mmCIF file with all atom_site columns, C-alpha atoms in Angstrom:
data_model
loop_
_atom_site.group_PDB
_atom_site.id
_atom_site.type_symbol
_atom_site.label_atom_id
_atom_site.label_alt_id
_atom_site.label_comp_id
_atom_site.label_asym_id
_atom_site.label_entity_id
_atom_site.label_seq_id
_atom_site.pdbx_PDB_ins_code
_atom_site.Cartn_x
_atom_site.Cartn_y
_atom_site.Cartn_z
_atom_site.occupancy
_atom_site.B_iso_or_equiv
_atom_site.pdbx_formal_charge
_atom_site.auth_seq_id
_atom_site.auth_comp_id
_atom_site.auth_asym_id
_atom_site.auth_atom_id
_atom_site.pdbx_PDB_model_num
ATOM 1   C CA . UNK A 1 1   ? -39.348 -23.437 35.091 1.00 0.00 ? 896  UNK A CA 1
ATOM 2   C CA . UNK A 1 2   ? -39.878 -19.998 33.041 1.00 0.00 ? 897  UNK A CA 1
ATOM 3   C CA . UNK A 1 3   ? -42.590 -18.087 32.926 1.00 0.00 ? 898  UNK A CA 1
ATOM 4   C CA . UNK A 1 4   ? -43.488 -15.544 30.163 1.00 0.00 ? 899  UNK A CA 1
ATOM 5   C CA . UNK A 1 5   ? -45.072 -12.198 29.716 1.00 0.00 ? 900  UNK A CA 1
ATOM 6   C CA . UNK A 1 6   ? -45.750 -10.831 26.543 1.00 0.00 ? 901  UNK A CA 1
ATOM 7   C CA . UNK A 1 7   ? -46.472 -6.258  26.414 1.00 0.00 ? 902  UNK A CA 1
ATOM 8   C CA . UNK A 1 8   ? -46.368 -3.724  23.841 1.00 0.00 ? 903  UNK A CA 1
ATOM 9   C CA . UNK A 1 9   ? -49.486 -4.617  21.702 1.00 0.00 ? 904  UNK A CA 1
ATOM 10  C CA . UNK A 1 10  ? -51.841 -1.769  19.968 1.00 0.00 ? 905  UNK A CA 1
ATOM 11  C CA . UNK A 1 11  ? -53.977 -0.197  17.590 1.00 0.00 ? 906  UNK A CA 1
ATOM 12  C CA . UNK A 1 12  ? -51.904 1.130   14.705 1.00 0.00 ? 907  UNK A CA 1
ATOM 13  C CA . UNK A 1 13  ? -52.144 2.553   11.352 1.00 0.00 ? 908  UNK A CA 1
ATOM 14  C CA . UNK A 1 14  ? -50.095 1.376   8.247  1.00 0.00 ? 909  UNK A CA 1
ATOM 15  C CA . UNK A 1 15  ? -46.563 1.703   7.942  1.00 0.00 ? 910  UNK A CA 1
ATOM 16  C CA . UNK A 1 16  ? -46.118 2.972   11.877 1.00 0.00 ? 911  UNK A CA 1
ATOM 17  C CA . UNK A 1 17  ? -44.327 1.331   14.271 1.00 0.00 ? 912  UNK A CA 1
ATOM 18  C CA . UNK A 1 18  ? -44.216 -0.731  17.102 1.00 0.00 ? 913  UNK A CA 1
ATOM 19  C CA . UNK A 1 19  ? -42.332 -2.619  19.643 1.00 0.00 ? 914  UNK A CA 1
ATOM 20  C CA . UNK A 1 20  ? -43.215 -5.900  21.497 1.00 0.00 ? 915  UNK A CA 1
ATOM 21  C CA . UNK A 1 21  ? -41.568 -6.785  24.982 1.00 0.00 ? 916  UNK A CA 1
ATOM 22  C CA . UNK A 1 22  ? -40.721 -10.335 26.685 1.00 0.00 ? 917  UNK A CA 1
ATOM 23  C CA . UNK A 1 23  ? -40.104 -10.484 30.400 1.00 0.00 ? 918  UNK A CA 1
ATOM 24  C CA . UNK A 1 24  ? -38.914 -13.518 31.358 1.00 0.00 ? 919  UNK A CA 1
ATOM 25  C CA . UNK A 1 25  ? -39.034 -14.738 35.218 1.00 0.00 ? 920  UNK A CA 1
ATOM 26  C CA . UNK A 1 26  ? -37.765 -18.362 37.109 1.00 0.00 ? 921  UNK A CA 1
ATOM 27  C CA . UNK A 1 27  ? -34.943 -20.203 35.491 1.00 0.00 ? 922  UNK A CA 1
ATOM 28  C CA . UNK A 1 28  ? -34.091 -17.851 33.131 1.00 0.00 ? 923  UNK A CA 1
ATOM 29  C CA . UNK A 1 29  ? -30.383 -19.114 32.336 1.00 0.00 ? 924  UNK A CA 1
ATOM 30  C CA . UNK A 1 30  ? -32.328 -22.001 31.005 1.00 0.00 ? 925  UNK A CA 1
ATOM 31  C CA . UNK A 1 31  ? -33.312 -20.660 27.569 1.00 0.00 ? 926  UNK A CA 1
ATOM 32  C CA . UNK A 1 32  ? -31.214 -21.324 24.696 1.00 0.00 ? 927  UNK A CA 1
ATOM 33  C CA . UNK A 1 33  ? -33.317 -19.578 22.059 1.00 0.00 ? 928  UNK A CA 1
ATOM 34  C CA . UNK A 1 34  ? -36.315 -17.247 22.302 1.00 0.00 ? 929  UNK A CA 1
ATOM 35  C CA . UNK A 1 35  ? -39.008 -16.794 18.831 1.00 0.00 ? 930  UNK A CA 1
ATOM 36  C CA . UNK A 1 36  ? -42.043 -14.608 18.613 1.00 0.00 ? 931  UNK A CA 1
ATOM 37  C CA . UNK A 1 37  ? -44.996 -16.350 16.542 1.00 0.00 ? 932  UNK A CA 1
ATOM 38  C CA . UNK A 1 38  ? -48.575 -14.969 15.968 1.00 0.00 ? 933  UNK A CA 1
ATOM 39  C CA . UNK A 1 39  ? -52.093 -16.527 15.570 1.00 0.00 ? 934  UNK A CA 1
ATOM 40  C CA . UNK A 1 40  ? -55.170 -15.084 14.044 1.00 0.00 ? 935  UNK A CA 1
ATOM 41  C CA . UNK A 1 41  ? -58.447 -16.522 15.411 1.00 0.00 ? 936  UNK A CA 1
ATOM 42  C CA . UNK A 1 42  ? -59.234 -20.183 14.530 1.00 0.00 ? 937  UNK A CA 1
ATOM 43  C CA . UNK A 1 43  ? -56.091 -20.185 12.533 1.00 0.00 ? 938  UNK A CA 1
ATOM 44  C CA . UNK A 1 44  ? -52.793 -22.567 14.023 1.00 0.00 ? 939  UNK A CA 1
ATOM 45  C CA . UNK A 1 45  ? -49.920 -20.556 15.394 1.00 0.00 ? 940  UNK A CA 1
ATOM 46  C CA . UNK A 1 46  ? -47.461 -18.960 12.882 1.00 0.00 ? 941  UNK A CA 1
ATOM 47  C CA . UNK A 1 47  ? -43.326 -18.320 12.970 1.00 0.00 ? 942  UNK A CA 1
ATOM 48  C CA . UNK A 1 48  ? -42.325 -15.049 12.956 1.00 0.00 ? 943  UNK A CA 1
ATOM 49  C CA . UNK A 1 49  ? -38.509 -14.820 14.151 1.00 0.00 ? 944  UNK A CA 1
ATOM 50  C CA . UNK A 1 50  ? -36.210 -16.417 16.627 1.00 0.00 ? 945  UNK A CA 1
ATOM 51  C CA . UNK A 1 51  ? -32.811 -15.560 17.781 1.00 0.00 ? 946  UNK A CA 1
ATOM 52  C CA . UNK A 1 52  ? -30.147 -17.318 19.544 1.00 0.00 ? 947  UNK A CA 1
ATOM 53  C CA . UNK A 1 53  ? -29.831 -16.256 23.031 1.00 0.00 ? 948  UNK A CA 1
ATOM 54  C CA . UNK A 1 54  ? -25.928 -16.157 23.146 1.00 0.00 ? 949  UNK A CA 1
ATOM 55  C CA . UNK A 1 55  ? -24.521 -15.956 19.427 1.00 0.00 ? 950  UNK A CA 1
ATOM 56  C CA . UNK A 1 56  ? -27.641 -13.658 18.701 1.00 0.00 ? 951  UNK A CA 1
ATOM 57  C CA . UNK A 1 57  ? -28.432 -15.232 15.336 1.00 0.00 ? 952  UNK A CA 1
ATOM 58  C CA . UNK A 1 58  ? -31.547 -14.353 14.459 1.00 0.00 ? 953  UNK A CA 1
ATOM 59  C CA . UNK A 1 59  ? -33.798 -16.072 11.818 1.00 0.00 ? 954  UNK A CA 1
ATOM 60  C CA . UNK A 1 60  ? -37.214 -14.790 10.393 1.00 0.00 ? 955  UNK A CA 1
ATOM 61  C CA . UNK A 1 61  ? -40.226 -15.537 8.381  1.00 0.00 ? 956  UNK A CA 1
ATOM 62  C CA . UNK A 1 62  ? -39.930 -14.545 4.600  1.00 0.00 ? 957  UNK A CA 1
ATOM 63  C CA . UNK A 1 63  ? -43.026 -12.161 4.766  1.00 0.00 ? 958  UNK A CA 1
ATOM 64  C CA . UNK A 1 64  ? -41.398 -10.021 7.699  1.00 0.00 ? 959  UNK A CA 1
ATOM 65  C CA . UNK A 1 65  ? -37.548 -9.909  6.443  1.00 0.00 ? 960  UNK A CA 1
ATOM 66  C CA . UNK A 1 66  ? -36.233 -5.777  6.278  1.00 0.00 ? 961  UNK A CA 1
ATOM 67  C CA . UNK A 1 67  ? -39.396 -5.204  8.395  1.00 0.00 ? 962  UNK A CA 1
ATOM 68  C CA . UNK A 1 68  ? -39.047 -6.606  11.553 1.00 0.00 ? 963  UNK A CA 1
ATOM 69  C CA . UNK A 1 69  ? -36.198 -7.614  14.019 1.00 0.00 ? 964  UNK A CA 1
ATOM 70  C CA . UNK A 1 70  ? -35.684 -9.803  16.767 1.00 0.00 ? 965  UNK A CA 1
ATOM 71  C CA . UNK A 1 71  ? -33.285 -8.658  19.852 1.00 0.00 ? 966  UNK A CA 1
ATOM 72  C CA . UNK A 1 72  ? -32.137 -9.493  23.835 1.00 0.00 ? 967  UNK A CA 1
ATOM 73  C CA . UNK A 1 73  ? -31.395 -8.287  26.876 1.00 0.00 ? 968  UNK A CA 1
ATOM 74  C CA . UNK A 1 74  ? -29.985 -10.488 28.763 1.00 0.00 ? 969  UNK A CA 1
ATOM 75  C CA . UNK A 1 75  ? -29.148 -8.165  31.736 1.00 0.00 ? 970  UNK A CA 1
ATOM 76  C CA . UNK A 1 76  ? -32.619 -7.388  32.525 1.00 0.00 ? 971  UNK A CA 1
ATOM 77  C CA . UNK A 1 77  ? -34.004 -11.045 31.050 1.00 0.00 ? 972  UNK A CA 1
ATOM 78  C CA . UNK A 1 78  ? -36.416 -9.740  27.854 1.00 0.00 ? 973  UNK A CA 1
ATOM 79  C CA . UNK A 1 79  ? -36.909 -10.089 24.621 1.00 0.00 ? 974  UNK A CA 1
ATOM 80  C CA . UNK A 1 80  ? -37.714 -7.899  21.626 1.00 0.00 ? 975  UNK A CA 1
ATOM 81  C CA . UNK A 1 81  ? -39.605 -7.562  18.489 1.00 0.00 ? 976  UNK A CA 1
ATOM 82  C CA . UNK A 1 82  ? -39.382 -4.508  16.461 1.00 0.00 ? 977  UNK A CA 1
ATOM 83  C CA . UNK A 1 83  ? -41.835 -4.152  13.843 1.00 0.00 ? 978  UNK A CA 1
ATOM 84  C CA . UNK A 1 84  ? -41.984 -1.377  11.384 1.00 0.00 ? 979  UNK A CA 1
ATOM 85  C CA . UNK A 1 85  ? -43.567 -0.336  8.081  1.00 0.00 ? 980  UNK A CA 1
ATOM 86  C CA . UNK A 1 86  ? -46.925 -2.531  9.793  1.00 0.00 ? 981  UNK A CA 1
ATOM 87  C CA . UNK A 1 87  ? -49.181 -3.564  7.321  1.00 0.00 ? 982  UNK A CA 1
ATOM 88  C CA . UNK A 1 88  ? -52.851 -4.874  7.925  1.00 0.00 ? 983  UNK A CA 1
ATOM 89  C CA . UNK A 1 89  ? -51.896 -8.436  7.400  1.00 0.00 ? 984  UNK A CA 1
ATOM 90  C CA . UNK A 1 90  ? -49.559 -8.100  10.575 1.00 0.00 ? 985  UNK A CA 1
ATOM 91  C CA . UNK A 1 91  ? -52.418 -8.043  12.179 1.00 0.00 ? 986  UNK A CA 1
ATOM 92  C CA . UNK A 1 92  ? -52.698 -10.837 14.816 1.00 0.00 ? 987  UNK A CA 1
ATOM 93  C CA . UNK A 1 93  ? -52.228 -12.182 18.575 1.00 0.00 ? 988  UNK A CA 1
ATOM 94  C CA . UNK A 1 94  ? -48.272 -12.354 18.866 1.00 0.00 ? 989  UNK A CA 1
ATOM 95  C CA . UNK A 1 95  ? -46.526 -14.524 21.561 1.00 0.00 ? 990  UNK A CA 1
ATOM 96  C CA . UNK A 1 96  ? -43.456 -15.049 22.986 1.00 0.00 ? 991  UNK A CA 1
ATOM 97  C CA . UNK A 1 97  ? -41.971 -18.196 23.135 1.00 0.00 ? 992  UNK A CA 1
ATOM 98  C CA . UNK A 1 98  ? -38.760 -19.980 24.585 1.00 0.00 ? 993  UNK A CA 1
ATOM 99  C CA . UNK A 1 99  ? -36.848 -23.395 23.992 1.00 0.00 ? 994  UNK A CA 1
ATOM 100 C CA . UNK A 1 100 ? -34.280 -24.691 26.633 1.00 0.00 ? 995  UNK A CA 1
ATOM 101 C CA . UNK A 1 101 ? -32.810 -26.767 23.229 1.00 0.00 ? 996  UNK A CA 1
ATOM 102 C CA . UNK A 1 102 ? -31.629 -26.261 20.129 1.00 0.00 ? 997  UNK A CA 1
ATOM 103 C CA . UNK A 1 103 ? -35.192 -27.848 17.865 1.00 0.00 ? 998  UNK A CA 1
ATOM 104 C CA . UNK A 1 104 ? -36.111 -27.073 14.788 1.00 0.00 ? 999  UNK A CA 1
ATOM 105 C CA . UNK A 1 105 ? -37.393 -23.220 15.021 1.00 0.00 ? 1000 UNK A CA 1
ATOM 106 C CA . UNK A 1 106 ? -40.156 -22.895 12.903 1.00 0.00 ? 1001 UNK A CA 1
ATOM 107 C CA . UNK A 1 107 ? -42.873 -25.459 14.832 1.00 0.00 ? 1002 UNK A CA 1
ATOM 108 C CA . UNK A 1 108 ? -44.372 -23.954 17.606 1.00 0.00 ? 1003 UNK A CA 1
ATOM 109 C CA . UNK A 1 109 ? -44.960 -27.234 19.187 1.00 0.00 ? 1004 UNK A CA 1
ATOM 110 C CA . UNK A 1 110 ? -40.860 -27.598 19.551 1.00 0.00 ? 1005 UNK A CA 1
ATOM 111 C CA . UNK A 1 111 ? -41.373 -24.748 22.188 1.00 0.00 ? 1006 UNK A CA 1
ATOM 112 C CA . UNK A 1 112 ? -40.978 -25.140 25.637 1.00 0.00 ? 1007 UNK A CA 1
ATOM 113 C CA . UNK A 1 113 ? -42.294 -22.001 27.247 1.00 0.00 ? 1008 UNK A CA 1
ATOM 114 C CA . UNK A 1 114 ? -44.768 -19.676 26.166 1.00 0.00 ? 1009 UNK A CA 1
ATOM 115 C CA . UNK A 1 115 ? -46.057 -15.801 27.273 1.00 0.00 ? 1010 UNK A CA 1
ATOM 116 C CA . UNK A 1 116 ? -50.121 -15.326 27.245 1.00 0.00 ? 1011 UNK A CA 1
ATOM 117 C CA . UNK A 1 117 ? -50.037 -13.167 24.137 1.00 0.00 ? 1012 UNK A CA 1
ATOM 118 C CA . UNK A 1 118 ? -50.353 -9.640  22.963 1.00 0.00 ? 1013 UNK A CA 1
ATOM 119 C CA . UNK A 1 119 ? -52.962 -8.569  20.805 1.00 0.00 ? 1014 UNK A CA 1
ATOM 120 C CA . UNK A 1 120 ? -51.684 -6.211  17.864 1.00 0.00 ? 1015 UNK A CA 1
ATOM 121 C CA . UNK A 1 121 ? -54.070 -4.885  15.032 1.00 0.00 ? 1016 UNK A CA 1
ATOM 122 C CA . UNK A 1 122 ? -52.994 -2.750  11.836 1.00 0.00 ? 1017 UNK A CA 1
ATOM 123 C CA . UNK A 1 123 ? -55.769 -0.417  10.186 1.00 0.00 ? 1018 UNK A CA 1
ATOM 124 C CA . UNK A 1 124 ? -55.598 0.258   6.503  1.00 0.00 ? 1019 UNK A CA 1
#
């Protein structure tokens, strides 16, 4: 059992900054590979990036590639999204999201746990 928590979420302008946190709690050795996805309202959840909790090998979605990047802790259990150059169609709820198998990485139904989401909004 792992539980979630998703922080860092804001109002931002274009082309600033911003970093999402993951605390995970429970049975944290568990987790074999941790993704961030993001949903805007009445729209299905969308892949954003995943990494590999040991070998750190990171995958992301095309539209986010040079911009963002995916990173662990594993000392103090969280995960990490760094977004920069933010542009208004970044704009979304973005969760945190763990699988205790290796499953394809880009369905968000192939996830095990999830965080309650972290609402971040770019302005133009």
């Amino acid at each position: 059992q792992v539980q979630l928590a998703e922080s860092g979420g804001q109002l931002v302008q274009a082309g600033d900054s911003l970093r999402l946190s993951c605390a995970a709690a429970g049975r944290t050795f568990t987790i074999w590979r941790m993704g961030w996805f993001r949903q805007t309202p009445g729209k299905e959840r969308e892949f954003v990036a995943a990494i590999n909790w040991n070998s750190k090998i990171a995958e992301y979605t095309e539209g986010v590639k040079g911009r963002f990047t995916i990173s662990r802790d594993g000392a103090e259990n969280e995960a990490y999204l760094q977004m920069n150059s933010l542009k208004p169609e970044d704009t979304a709820v973005y969760y945190c999201a763990a699988q205790n198998k290796f499953r394809p990485l880009r369905e968000w139904a192939n996830y095990d746990y999830w965080g309650q989401g972290t609402q971040v909004t770019v302005s133009s």
